[in-house]
Amino acid sequence: MPTNPEHVRVRFAPSPTGLLHIGGLRTALTNYLFARHHGGTLILRIEDTDRARFIEEAEADILHSLSWAGITVDESPQRGGPFEPYRQSERSESYARAAAVLVESGHAYLAFDSADEIEQLRQRHRSESNPNPRYDLETRLEMKNSLSLSAEEVSVRLERGDAHVVRLKVEPGQSLAFTDLIRGDVEFQSDTIDDQVLVKSDGLPTYHLANVVDDHAMQITHVIRGEEWLPSTPKHILLYRAFGWTAPVMAHLPLILSPSGGKLSKRSAERAGIPVSVAEYIKSDYEPEAVVNFLALLGWNPGSEKEFFTLEELVEAFSFDRVGQAGIQFDLDKLKWFNEHYLRGKTASELVPRARIELEKVGIQCDNARLEDVIDLMRERISFVKELVNSPYLFADPTDYDARSVSKRWKEDSSKLVTDYADAIAELPEFTVEALEEALRALADENGVGAGRIIHPVRLAVSGISHGPGLFELLHVLGKESCVRRMFTAAEVLGE
Ligand code: GLU
């Protein structure tokens, strides 16, 4: 058990309610960078107390997303650790014990009200100046709880098995202040907070109780999470005070905004063509290094012109001093730009397995050596590996020829020039890029035409379109036999 107070312990605490959101990965990454920068410990804790929203596959998705991004954790349900279990559903007893302690010490109480009765309370007190009446100091004595009912009645109800929750008794007039590593001094007033439910009628803890109990039990030193959790923090501070525990240091990361402004919601992201779940980034064939680099720079700036950071460099450079408070817009073009950068940095053999998956999806066969050549040829021209399938001529003879290109590029002498070139390259002792180019220039000279007069129809003949990678590099990758065959076929099909 770490006893050194300097030892950083942080946690990523996702709720398994769906596919991991890209914002969740940013939170995980920030926790990882902070932990590694300080030689600390990163914990993965699964917050699965909301059984209504629980999704069985979500935990596997979280693990897969983290490992795809290169984020390793030190303690987790899978790895175990000194504070196991790391799934909240397996820690129920400790929350029940904690709630009992609060009831015992008068910081919490039992409440037997039905949903209807709570709704009636709201209706009774709703007014223009009080649109959202609370269950709090002002109203709690009107309700059915262990503060308003006699001790006998409470025990009768408990024996009878009446449904009840445990609520935090929020005392008014308290300043709930804390220093956030990103936001500086933040203060809330307890008067604005109602008597939070800590244990639901099914006996399970709410997020607030379980989160605080676990952060304390797991000796978390820093809570790093998204800004959307900021309003929860005063409630957590009330709980830390009630338990008599010291709260961890807080850091609330700036919101990720959609290109049109507001918070990046599922809807606004969809509208902007931005994938929301990490699974979609994986499926869309993003380079994990690009996503990591991009996410790290959402809110954090390195204080220099440097833009490309490996995970190790991020660990080295990261600090909260350079994380801003303002929300940051998600710039998909920037992410694509990072993707191109990292794609270009990978060797063809590294990319072959992924390219093969993409090709197989559309039924394209290609041997490894050829695929490596194709990747080297196309790397500068694509943003994603999967774009290779957009150039089917790299893998099979064209089945038709783009009409506009034909009318523009296929002249009356094209058939002859293309077949002459096919004959010339068939004879080449060495099928190299240089030899291919020399042969073409020689043929152009012989016929008294510019090289373009042959280059354009040859490209059309081998690819069916009028744009693509450098022609001689392309011919070289296609191979002699395929080039010659394609040229003769085109001459026959397109004629004079
Ligand atoms: N379970 C919460 C979530 O889904 C954790 C929030 C926190 O980090 O406290 O994000």
Short mmCIF file of C-alpha atoms and ligand atoms in Angstrom, two decimals:
data_model
loop_
_atom_site.label_atom_id
_atom_site.label_comp_id
_atom_site.label_asym_id
_atom_site.label_seq_id
_atom_site.Cartn_x
_atom_site.Cartn_y
_atom_site.Cartn_z
CA MET A 1 0.00 0.00 0.00
CA PRO A 2 1.51 3.36 -0.92
CA THR A 3 2.12 5.37 2.21
CA ASN A 4 4.19 8.11 0.64
CA PRO A 5 1.90 11.16 0.42
CA GLU A 6 3.91 12.40 -2.56
CA HIS A 7 2.99 9.32 -4.54
CA VAL A 8 0.47 10.32 -7.20
CA ARG A 9 -2.52 8.01 -7.50
CA VAL A 10 -5.12 8.88 -10.11
CA ARG A 11 -8.05 7.01 -11.53
CA PHE A 12 -10.02 6.77 -14.72
CA ALA A 13 -13.52 5.86 -13.58
CA PRO A 14 -15.82 5.29 -16.56
CA SER A 15 -19.39 4.08 -16.26
CA PRO A 16 -20.00 1.11 -18.57
CA THR A 17 -23.12 2.56 -20.14
CA GLY A 18 -22.07 2.48 -23.80
CA LEU A 19 -19.11 2.75 -26.11
CA LEU A 20 -16.29 4.85 -24.67
CA HIS A 21 -16.71 8.45 -25.81
CA ILE A 22 -13.78 10.27 -27.38
CA GLY A 23 -13.98 12.75 -24.48
CA GLY A 24 -13.62 9.80 -22.11
CA LEU A 25 -10.43 8.81 -23.86
CA ARG A 26 -9.14 12.37 -23.41
CA THR A 27 -9.85 12.05 -19.66
CA ALA A 28 -8.09 8.68 -19.52
CA LEU A 29 -5.14 10.05 -21.46
CA THR A 30 -4.78 13.06 -19.17
CA ASN A 31 -4.84 10.82 -16.12
CA TYR A 32 -2.24 8.62 -17.77
CA LEU A 33 0.06 11.53 -18.67
CA PHE A 34 -0.18 12.99 -15.19
CA ALA A 35 0.43 9.63 -13.50
CA ARG A 36 3.39 8.72 -15.70
CA HIS A 37 4.89 12.20 -15.53
CA HIS A 38 5.00 11.91 -11.75
CA GLY A 39 5.96 8.26 -11.62
CA GLY A 40 2.55 7.63 -10.05
CA THR A 41 -0.14 4.98 -10.33
CA LEU A 42 -3.11 4.91 -12.69
CA ILE A 43 -6.18 3.00 -11.62
CA LEU A 44 -9.03 1.88 -13.83
CA ARG A 45 -12.21 1.69 -11.79
CA ILE A 46 -15.44 0.58 -13.38
CA GLU A 47 -18.35 2.61 -11.98
CA ASP A 48 -21.17 0.21 -12.69
CA THR A 49 -23.69 1.04 -9.98
CA ASP A 50 -26.29 2.34 -12.42
CA ARG A 51 -27.73 -1.05 -13.33
CA ALA A 52 -30.46 0.43 -15.51
CA ARG A 53 -27.89 1.87 -17.91
CA PHE A 54 -25.35 -0.93 -17.56
CA ILE A 55 -24.15 -2.47 -20.82
CA GLU A 56 -22.38 -5.79 -20.62
CA GLU A 57 -19.96 -5.18 -23.51
CA ALA A 58 -18.95 -1.71 -22.38
CA GLU A 59 -16.09 -2.80 -20.12
CA ALA A 60 -14.43 -4.76 -22.93
CA ASP A 61 -14.82 -1.73 -25.17
CA ILE A 62 -13.15 0.50 -22.55
CA LEU A 63 -10.22 -1.92 -22.24
CA HIS A 64 -9.84 -2.25 -25.98
CA SER A 65 -9.98 1.52 -26.50
CA LEU A 66 -7.33 2.17 -23.85
CA SER A 67 -4.99 -0.47 -25.18
CA TRP A 68 -5.47 0.76 -28.76
CA ALA A 69 -4.39 4.24 -27.59
CA GLY A 70 -1.39 2.80 -25.73
CA ILE A 71 -2.74 3.78 -22.31
CA THR A 72 -1.65 1.24 -19.72
CA VAL A 73 -3.12 1.08 -16.23
CA ASP A 74 -1.53 -0.27 -13.08
CA GLU A 75 -4.56 -1.40 -11.11
CA SER A 76 -7.84 -2.56 -12.67
CA PRO A 77 -10.41 -5.35 -12.57
CA GLN A 78 -8.13 -7.32 -14.90
CA ARG A 79 -4.79 -6.57 -13.26
CA GLY A 80 -6.04 -6.52 -9.70
CA GLY A 81 -4.18 -4.44 -7.15
CA PRO A 82 -3.98 -3.60 -3.46
CA PHE A 83 -7.49 -2.10 -3.36
CA GLU A 84 -9.44 -4.68 -5.32
CA PRO A 85 -12.12 -5.21 -6.37
CA TYR A 86 -12.08 -2.42 -8.98
CA ARG A 87 -15.69 -2.79 -10.08
CA GLN A 88 -18.12 -0.85 -7.94
CA SER A 89 -20.77 -3.54 -8.28
CA GLU A 90 -18.41 -5.77 -6.28
CA ARG A 91 -17.88 -3.22 -3.52
CA SER A 92 -21.48 -2.81 -2.35
CA GLU A 93 -20.73 -3.63 1.25
CA SER A 94 -18.30 -0.80 1.67
CA TYR A 95 -20.87 1.73 0.43
CA ALA A 96 -23.53 0.33 2.74
CA ARG A 97 -21.07 0.59 5.63
CA ALA A 98 -20.15 4.14 4.69
CA ALA A 99 -23.80 5.16 4.44
CA ALA A 100 -24.49 3.63 7.86
CA VAL A 101 -21.63 5.64 9.32
CA LEU A 102 -23.15 8.85 7.96
CA VAL A 103 -26.61 7.99 9.28
CA GLU A 104 -25.11 7.14 12.63
CA SER A 105 -23.21 10.44 12.84
CA GLY A 106 -26.29 12.44 11.81
CA HIS A 107 -24.90 13.46 8.42
CA ALA A 108 -27.44 11.40 6.56
CA TYR A 109 -30.95 10.10 7.12
CA LEU A 110 -33.41 7.56 5.76
CA ALA A 111 -36.23 8.78 3.54
CA PHE A 112 -39.33 6.74 2.70
CA ASP A 113 -41.03 9.08 0.22
CA SER A 114 -42.47 7.70 -2.98
CA ALA A 115 -41.75 9.31 -6.33
CA ASP A 116 -45.28 10.73 -6.23
CA GLU A 117 -44.76 12.32 -2.85
CA ILE A 118 -41.58 13.97 -4.08
CA GLU A 119 -43.42 15.27 -7.11
CA GLN A 120 -46.12 16.68 -4.83
CA LEU A 121 -43.45 18.43 -2.78
CA ARG A 122 -42.22 20.07 -5.97
CA GLN A 123 -45.68 21.11 -7.00
CA ARG A 124 -46.46 22.52 -3.56
CA HIS A 125 -43.44 24.77 -3.55
CA ARG A 126 -43.03 25.64 -7.19
CA SER A 127 -43.28 29.36 -7.84
CA GLU A 128 -41.77 31.90 -10.14
CA SER A 129 -38.98 32.62 -7.71
CA ASN A 130 -38.52 28.92 -6.94
CA PRO A 131 -38.98 26.96 -10.19
CA ASN A 132 -37.12 23.86 -8.90
CA PRO A 133 -38.09 23.29 -5.26
CA ARG A 134 -35.60 21.13 -3.42
CA TYR A 135 -35.70 18.39 -0.86
CA ASP A 136 -33.61 20.28 1.70
CA LEU A 137 -33.53 22.02 5.05
CA GLU A 138 -36.66 24.00 4.15
CA THR A 139 -38.76 21.07 3.12
CA ARG A 140 -37.34 17.89 4.58
CA LEU A 141 -39.52 18.00 7.69
CA GLU A 142 -42.65 17.91 5.51
CA MET A 143 -41.52 14.57 4.15
CA LYS A 144 -41.43 11.01 5.42
CA ASN A 145 -37.95 10.48 6.72
CA SER A 146 -36.05 9.58 9.84
CA LEU A 147 -35.83 13.26 10.77
CA SER A 148 -39.57 13.85 10.64
CA LEU A 149 -40.91 10.47 11.80
CA SER A 150 -40.63 9.01 15.27
CA ALA A 151 -37.99 6.37 15.95
CA GLU A 152 -40.77 3.78 16.41
CA GLU A 153 -42.33 4.56 13.09
CA VAL A 154 -38.98 4.33 11.37
CA SER A 155 -38.32 0.90 12.83
CA VAL A 156 -41.82 -0.29 11.96
CA ARG A 157 -41.23 0.81 8.37
CA LEU A 158 -37.85 -0.83 8.25
CA GLU A 159 -39.18 -4.10 9.65
CA ARG A 160 -42.00 -4.00 7.16
CA GLY A 161 -39.40 -3.61 4.43
CA ASP A 162 -40.63 -0.21 3.17
CA ALA A 163 -38.61 1.09 0.27
CA HIS A 164 -36.29 3.88 1.32
CA VAL A 165 -33.26 5.83 0.27
CA VAL A 166 -30.45 7.38 2.28
CA ARG A 167 -30.08 11.13 1.88
CA LEU A 168 -27.24 13.44 2.80
CA LYS A 169 -28.34 16.07 5.32
CA VAL A 170 -26.99 19.19 3.69
CA GLU A 171 -26.47 21.98 6.18
CA PRO A 172 -27.03 25.42 4.69
CA GLY A 173 -24.65 28.34 4.91
CA GLN A 174 -21.50 26.39 4.17
CA SER A 175 -18.93 27.57 1.73
CA LEU A 176 -17.73 24.67 -0.40
CA ALA A 177 -14.46 25.97 -1.75
CA PHE A 178 -11.61 24.12 -3.38
CA THR A 179 -8.63 24.87 -5.56
CA ASP A 180 -8.83 23.31 -8.97
CA LEU A 181 -5.54 22.70 -10.76
CA ILE A 182 -7.01 24.19 -13.93
CA ARG A 183 -9.62 26.64 -12.66
CA GLY A 184 -7.94 27.97 -9.55
CA ASP A 185 -10.20 28.85 -6.62
CA VAL A 186 -13.74 27.62 -7.07
CA GLU A 187 -16.54 28.15 -4.57
CA PHE A 188 -20.08 26.84 -4.27
CA GLN A 189 -22.63 27.45 -1.53
CA SER A 190 -24.31 24.55 0.21
CA ASP A 191 -27.64 26.43 0.05
CA THR A 192 -27.88 25.56 -3.61
CA ILE A 193 -27.59 21.83 -3.01
CA ASP A 194 -30.44 19.55 -2.07
CA ASP A 195 -30.28 16.55 0.21
CA GLN A 196 -28.51 14.21 -2.17
CA VAL A 197 -29.60 10.62 -2.43
CA LEU A 198 -26.60 8.51 -1.42
CA VAL A 199 -28.18 5.05 -1.46
CA LYS A 200 -31.04 4.28 -3.84
CA SER A 201 -34.08 2.22 -2.91
CA ASP A 202 -32.49 -0.83 -4.55
CA GLY A 203 -29.72 -0.55 -1.95
CA LEU A 204 -27.13 0.51 -4.50
CA PRO A 205 -25.09 3.66 -3.95
CA THR A 206 -25.40 6.67 -6.18
CA TYR A 207 -22.42 7.93 -8.15
CA HIS A 208 -21.63 10.57 -5.52
CA LEU A 209 -21.36 8.18 -2.59
CA ALA A 210 -19.54 5.40 -4.42
CA ASN A 211 -17.14 7.80 -6.11
CA VAL A 212 -16.11 9.50 -2.87
CA VAL A 213 -15.91 6.30 -0.84
CA ASP A 214 -13.71 4.68 -3.48
CA ASP A 215 -11.50 7.68 -4.13
CA HIS A 216 -10.80 7.73 -0.42
CA ALA A 217 -10.39 3.96 -0.07
CA MET A 218 -8.12 3.77 -3.10
CA GLN A 219 -6.00 6.66 -1.82
CA ILE A 220 -6.60 8.79 -4.88
CA THR A 221 -4.53 11.95 -4.67
CA HIS A 222 -5.87 13.79 -7.75
CA VAL A 223 -9.28 13.62 -9.39
CA ILE A 224 -8.92 14.48 -13.06
CA ARG A 225 -12.19 14.54 -14.99
CA GLY A 226 -14.23 16.53 -17.47
CA GLU A 227 -15.78 19.90 -16.69
CA GLU A 228 -19.24 18.34 -16.77
CA TRP A 229 -18.45 16.90 -13.33
CA LEU A 230 -17.66 20.27 -11.78
CA PRO A 231 -21.18 20.70 -10.29
CA SER A 232 -20.72 17.33 -8.54
CA THR A 233 -17.61 18.47 -6.73
CA PRO A 234 -19.34 20.55 -4.00
CA LYS A 235 -21.50 17.50 -3.22
CA HIS A 236 -18.35 15.44 -2.94
CA ILE A 237 -16.76 18.02 -0.67
CA LEU A 238 -19.80 17.81 1.60
CA LEU A 239 -19.28 14.06 1.73
CA TYR A 240 -15.56 14.34 2.46
CA ARG A 241 -16.39 16.70 5.30
CA ALA A 242 -19.12 14.45 6.64
CA PHE A 243 -16.73 11.51 6.70
CA GLY A 244 -13.92 13.64 8.09
CA TRP A 245 -11.68 12.78 5.14
CA THR A 246 -9.35 15.01 3.14
CA ALA A 247 -10.56 15.53 -0.42
CA PRO A 248 -8.16 14.79 -3.29
CA VAL A 249 -6.88 17.64 -5.44
CA MET A 250 -9.31 18.41 -8.27
CA ALA A 251 -8.69 19.13 -11.94
CA HIS A 252 -11.63 19.64 -14.30
CA LEU A 253 -10.65 19.45 -17.95
CA PRO A 254 -12.15 21.97 -20.37
CA LEU A 255 -15.17 20.93 -22.39
CA ILE A 256 -14.75 19.63 -25.90
CA LEU A 257 -16.94 21.74 -28.18
CA SER A 258 -18.51 20.94 -31.50
CA PRO A 259 -17.39 23.05 -34.49
CA SER A 260 -20.67 24.97 -34.23
CA GLY A 261 -20.13 25.96 -30.61
CA GLY A 262 -21.93 24.03 -27.86
CA LYS A 263 -20.70 20.93 -26.08
CA LEU A 264 -19.76 18.10 -28.41
CA SER A 265 -22.89 16.02 -28.04
CA LYS A 266 -23.74 12.91 -29.96
CA ARG A 267 -26.06 14.93 -32.14
CA SER A 268 -23.78 17.89 -32.85
CA ALA A 269 -20.89 15.53 -33.53
CA GLU A 270 -22.95 13.55 -36.00
CA ARG A 271 -23.98 16.73 -37.74
CA ALA A 272 -20.33 17.74 -38.12
CA GLY A 273 -19.28 14.26 -39.26
CA ILE A 274 -17.22 13.76 -36.10
CA PRO A 275 -17.10 10.20 -34.76
CA VAL A 276 -18.15 10.13 -31.09
CA SER A 277 -17.00 6.78 -29.80
CA VAL A 278 -13.42 5.56 -29.74
CA ALA A 279 -14.71 2.41 -31.46
CA GLU A 280 -15.64 4.52 -34.47
CA TYR A 281 -12.13 5.98 -34.67
CA ILE A 282 -10.72 2.48 -34.56
CA LYS A 283 -13.17 1.33 -37.21
CA SER A 284 -12.52 4.41 -39.34
CA ASP A 285 -8.89 3.41 -39.38
CA TYR A 286 -7.36 6.31 -37.48
CA GLU A 287 -3.76 5.94 -36.36
CA PRO A 288 -3.85 5.75 -32.54
CA GLU A 289 -0.79 8.00 -32.31
CA ALA A 290 -2.68 10.69 -34.25
CA VAL A 291 -5.72 10.50 -31.99
CA VAL A 292 -3.54 10.60 -28.88
CA ASN A 293 -1.50 13.56 -30.13
CA PHE A 294 -4.67 15.40 -31.13
CA LEU A 295 -6.50 14.72 -27.85
CA ALA A 296 -3.51 15.80 -25.78
CA LEU A 297 -3.55 19.16 -27.51
CA LEU A 298 -7.26 19.69 -26.78
CA GLY A 299 -6.82 22.13 -23.96
CA TRP A 300 -3.15 21.59 -23.23
CA ASN A 301 -0.48 23.55 -25.07
CA PRO A 302 3.18 22.68 -24.89
CA GLY A 303 4.27 26.32 -24.79
CA SER A 304 6.28 25.89 -27.98
CA GLU A 305 5.73 25.51 -31.70
CA LYS A 306 6.11 21.75 -31.45
CA GLU A 307 2.98 19.92 -32.60
CA PHE A 308 3.97 16.31 -32.96
CA PHE A 309 4.34 14.41 -29.72
CA THR A 310 4.71 10.71 -29.12
CA LEU A 311 3.08 9.34 -26.00
CA GLU A 312 6.49 9.32 -24.27
CA GLU A 313 7.10 12.95 -25.22
CA LEU A 314 3.66 13.88 -23.92
CA VAL A 315 4.41 12.19 -20.61
CA GLU A 316 7.60 14.19 -20.38
CA ALA A 317 6.04 17.55 -21.34
CA PHE A 318 2.60 17.41 -19.72
CA SER A 319 1.62 19.74 -16.90
CA PHE A 320 -1.63 21.30 -15.72
CA ASP A 321 -0.02 24.75 -15.85
CA ARG A 322 -0.60 24.71 -19.56
CA VAL A 323 -4.17 23.46 -19.60
CA GLY A 324 -6.67 26.25 -20.27
CA GLN A 325 -10.17 26.62 -18.85
CA ALA A 326 -11.97 27.53 -22.03
CA GLY A 327 -13.74 24.86 -24.05
CA ILE A 328 -11.96 23.81 -27.23
CA GLN A 329 -13.49 23.11 -30.57
CA PHE A 330 -12.98 19.71 -32.09
CA ASP A 331 -11.21 20.27 -35.40
CA LEU A 332 -11.58 17.15 -37.52
CA ASP A 333 -9.30 18.52 -40.26
CA LYS A 334 -6.55 18.93 -37.73
CA LEU A 335 -7.01 15.34 -36.61
CA LYS A 336 -6.82 14.18 -40.24
CA TRP A 337 -3.64 16.16 -40.63
CA PHE A 338 -2.16 14.36 -37.64
CA ASN A 339 -3.33 11.11 -39.12
CA GLU A 340 -1.49 11.75 -42.39
CA HIS A 341 1.64 12.58 -40.45
CA TYR A 342 1.61 9.35 -38.45
CA LEU A 343 0.58 7.26 -41.43
CA ARG A 344 3.60 8.56 -43.31
CA GLY A 345 5.86 7.65 -40.45
CA LYS A 346 4.93 3.96 -40.56
CA THR A 347 6.71 1.33 -42.61
CA ALA A 348 4.82 -0.49 -45.32
CA SER A 349 5.25 -3.81 -43.53
CA GLU A 350 3.69 -2.31 -40.38
CA LEU A 351 0.66 -1.24 -42.39
CA VAL A 352 0.20 -4.43 -44.41
CA PRO A 353 -1.97 -6.30 -41.89
CA ARG A 354 -4.36 -3.36 -41.59
CA ALA A 355 -4.42 -2.76 -45.33
CA ARG A 356 -5.22 -6.43 -45.80
CA ILE A 357 -8.24 -6.18 -43.50
CA GLU A 358 -9.56 -3.25 -45.54
CA LEU A 359 -8.95 -5.02 -48.85
CA GLU A 360 -10.62 -8.19 -47.64
CA LYS A 361 -13.72 -6.20 -46.74
CA VAL A 362 -14.17 -5.40 -50.43
CA GLY A 363 -12.94 -8.75 -51.70
CA ILE A 364 -9.54 -7.63 -53.03
CA GLN A 365 -6.68 -10.13 -53.00
CA CYS A 366 -3.06 -9.05 -53.04
CA ASP A 367 0.15 -10.70 -51.91
CA ASN A 368 2.25 -9.10 -49.17
CA ALA A 369 5.20 -7.99 -51.31
CA ARG A 370 2.90 -6.29 -53.77
CA LEU A 371 0.85 -4.73 -51.00
CA GLU A 372 3.99 -3.23 -49.46
CA ASP A 373 4.87 -1.70 -52.83
CA VAL A 374 1.34 -0.33 -53.20
CA ILE A 375 1.50 1.22 -49.72
CA ASP A 376 4.84 2.86 -50.46
CA LEU A 377 3.44 4.19 -53.71
CA MET A 378 0.26 5.62 -52.16
CA ARG A 379 1.30 6.68 -48.69
CA GLU A 380 1.74 10.35 -49.55
CA ARG A 381 -1.60 10.45 -51.30
CA ILE A 382 -3.88 9.01 -48.64
CA SER A 383 -5.06 10.11 -45.19
CA PHE A 384 -6.17 6.65 -44.09
CA VAL A 385 -5.00 3.15 -44.91
CA LYS A 386 -8.52 2.21 -45.95
CA GLU A 387 -8.39 4.74 -48.79
CA LEU A 388 -6.26 2.25 -50.68
CA VAL A 389 -9.46 0.53 -51.74
CA ASN A 390 -10.52 3.71 -53.53
CA SER A 391 -7.91 2.88 -56.21
CA PRO A 392 -8.99 -0.60 -57.31
CA TYR A 393 -6.72 -0.42 -60.37
CA LEU A 394 -3.81 -0.95 -58.00
CA PHE A 395 -5.03 -4.51 -57.55
CA ALA A 396 -6.91 -5.42 -60.75
CA ASP A 397 -7.14 -4.35 -64.38
CA PRO A 398 -9.55 -1.47 -64.92
CA THR A 399 -12.94 -2.61 -66.14
CA ASP A 400 -13.88 0.70 -67.66
CA TYR A 401 -12.37 4.04 -68.58
CA ASP A 402 -13.57 7.37 -67.24
CA ALA A 403 -15.47 8.97 -70.15
CA ARG A 404 -14.33 12.54 -69.50
CA SER A 405 -10.71 11.49 -69.29
CA VAL A 406 -11.06 9.50 -72.49
CA SER A 407 -12.46 12.40 -74.45
CA LYS A 408 -9.74 14.67 -73.10
CA ARG A 409 -6.73 12.36 -73.18
CA TRP A 410 -7.30 9.63 -75.76
CA LYS A 411 -6.28 11.05 -79.15
CA GLU A 412 -6.24 9.50 -82.60
CA ASP A 413 -2.61 8.41 -82.18
CA SER A 414 -3.03 7.15 -78.61
CA SER A 415 -3.69 3.53 -79.55
CA LYS A 416 -0.52 3.33 -81.55
CA LEU A 417 1.65 5.20 -79.03
CA VAL A 418 0.35 3.14 -76.12
CA THR A 419 0.89 -0.20 -77.86
CA ASP A 420 4.33 0.89 -79.07
CA TYR A 421 5.19 1.76 -75.51
CA ALA A 422 3.84 -1.61 -74.37
CA ASP A 423 6.11 -3.30 -76.88
CA ALA A 424 9.06 -1.21 -75.73
CA ILE A 425 8.62 -2.03 -72.06
CA ALA A 426 8.04 -5.70 -72.83
CA GLU A 427 11.60 -5.72 -74.11
CA LEU A 428 13.14 -3.89 -71.15
CA PRO A 429 15.95 -5.93 -69.64
CA GLU A 430 15.35 -4.23 -66.31
CA PHE A 431 11.87 -3.10 -65.33
CA THR A 432 12.93 -0.08 -63.28
CA VAL A 433 11.34 3.35 -62.81
CA GLU A 434 14.29 4.92 -64.66
CA ALA A 435 14.14 2.48 -67.56
CA LEU A 436 10.38 2.99 -67.88
CA GLU A 437 10.84 6.72 -68.09
CA GLU A 438 13.74 6.51 -70.55
CA ALA A 439 11.77 4.23 -72.84
CA LEU A 440 8.84 6.63 -72.86
CA ARG A 441 10.96 9.67 -73.60
CA ALA A 442 12.75 7.81 -76.37
CA LEU A 443 9.42 6.85 -77.94
CA ALA A 444 8.19 10.44 -77.72
CA ASP A 445 11.38 11.69 -79.45
CA GLU A 446 11.06 9.05 -82.13
CA ASN A 447 7.50 10.17 -82.86
CA GLY A 448 8.26 13.87 -82.57
CA VAL A 449 5.63 14.34 -79.79
CA GLY A 450 5.83 15.67 -76.26
CA ALA A 451 6.07 13.08 -73.46
CA GLY A 452 2.59 14.09 -72.21
CA ARG A 453 1.10 12.76 -75.45
CA ILE A 454 2.09 9.26 -74.25
CA ILE A 455 1.99 9.71 -70.46
CA HIS A 456 -1.70 10.66 -70.31
CA PRO A 457 -3.11 7.85 -72.44
CA VAL A 458 -0.81 5.32 -70.77
CA ARG A 459 -2.13 6.38 -67.35
CA LEU A 460 -5.68 6.10 -68.63
CA ALA A 461 -4.90 2.67 -70.11
CA VAL A 462 -3.50 1.20 -66.89
CA SER A 463 -5.80 2.88 -64.35
CA GLY A 464 -8.97 3.88 -66.20
CA ILE A 465 -8.69 7.41 -64.76
CA SER A 466 -6.54 10.46 -65.33
CA HIS A 467 -5.02 11.07 -61.91
CA GLY A 468 -2.97 9.09 -59.45
CA PRO A 469 0.57 8.53 -58.27
CA GLY A 470 3.63 9.21 -60.44
CA LEU A 471 3.17 7.22 -63.64
CA PHE A 472 6.53 5.44 -63.75
CA GLU A 473 6.30 4.48 -60.07
CA LEU A 474 2.80 3.21 -60.73
CA LEU A 475 3.89 1.12 -63.74
CA HIS A 476 6.75 -0.26 -61.75
CA VAL A 477 4.43 -1.42 -58.96
CA LEU A 478 1.90 -2.90 -61.39
CA GLY A 479 4.63 -5.01 -63.02
CA LYS A 480 5.58 -5.62 -66.61
CA GLU A 481 3.04 -8.24 -67.50
CA SER A 482 0.08 -6.36 -66.09
CA CYS A 483 1.16 -3.06 -67.73
CA VAL A 484 1.55 -4.62 -71.15
CA ARG A 485 -1.77 -6.42 -70.88
CA ARG A 486 -3.63 -3.31 -69.72
CA MET A 487 -2.18 -1.19 -72.50
CA PHE A 488 -3.17 -3.62 -75.24
CA THR A 489 -6.66 -4.01 -73.77
CA ALA A 490 -7.14 -0.24 -73.65
CA ALA A 491 -5.94 0.18 -77.21
CA GLU A 492 -8.44 -2.41 -78.29
CA VAL A 493 -11.34 -1.06 -76.26
CA LEU A 494 -10.74 2.64 -76.89
CA GLY A 495 -9.44 2.21 -80.44
CA GLU A 496 -8.65 5.25 -82.49
N1 GLU B 1 -18.30 7.39 -13.52
C1 GLU B 1 -18.09 8.76 -13.87
C2 GLU B 1 -18.03 8.85 -15.40
O1 GLU B 1 -18.70 8.09 -16.01
C3 GLU B 1 -16.81 9.24 -13.24
C4 GLU B 1 -16.68 10.71 -13.10
C5 GLU B 1 -15.50 11.01 -12.22
O2 GLU B 1 -14.39 10.89 -12.73
O3 GLU B 1 -15.69 11.29 -11.06
O4 GLU B 1 -17.34 9.61 -16.00
#
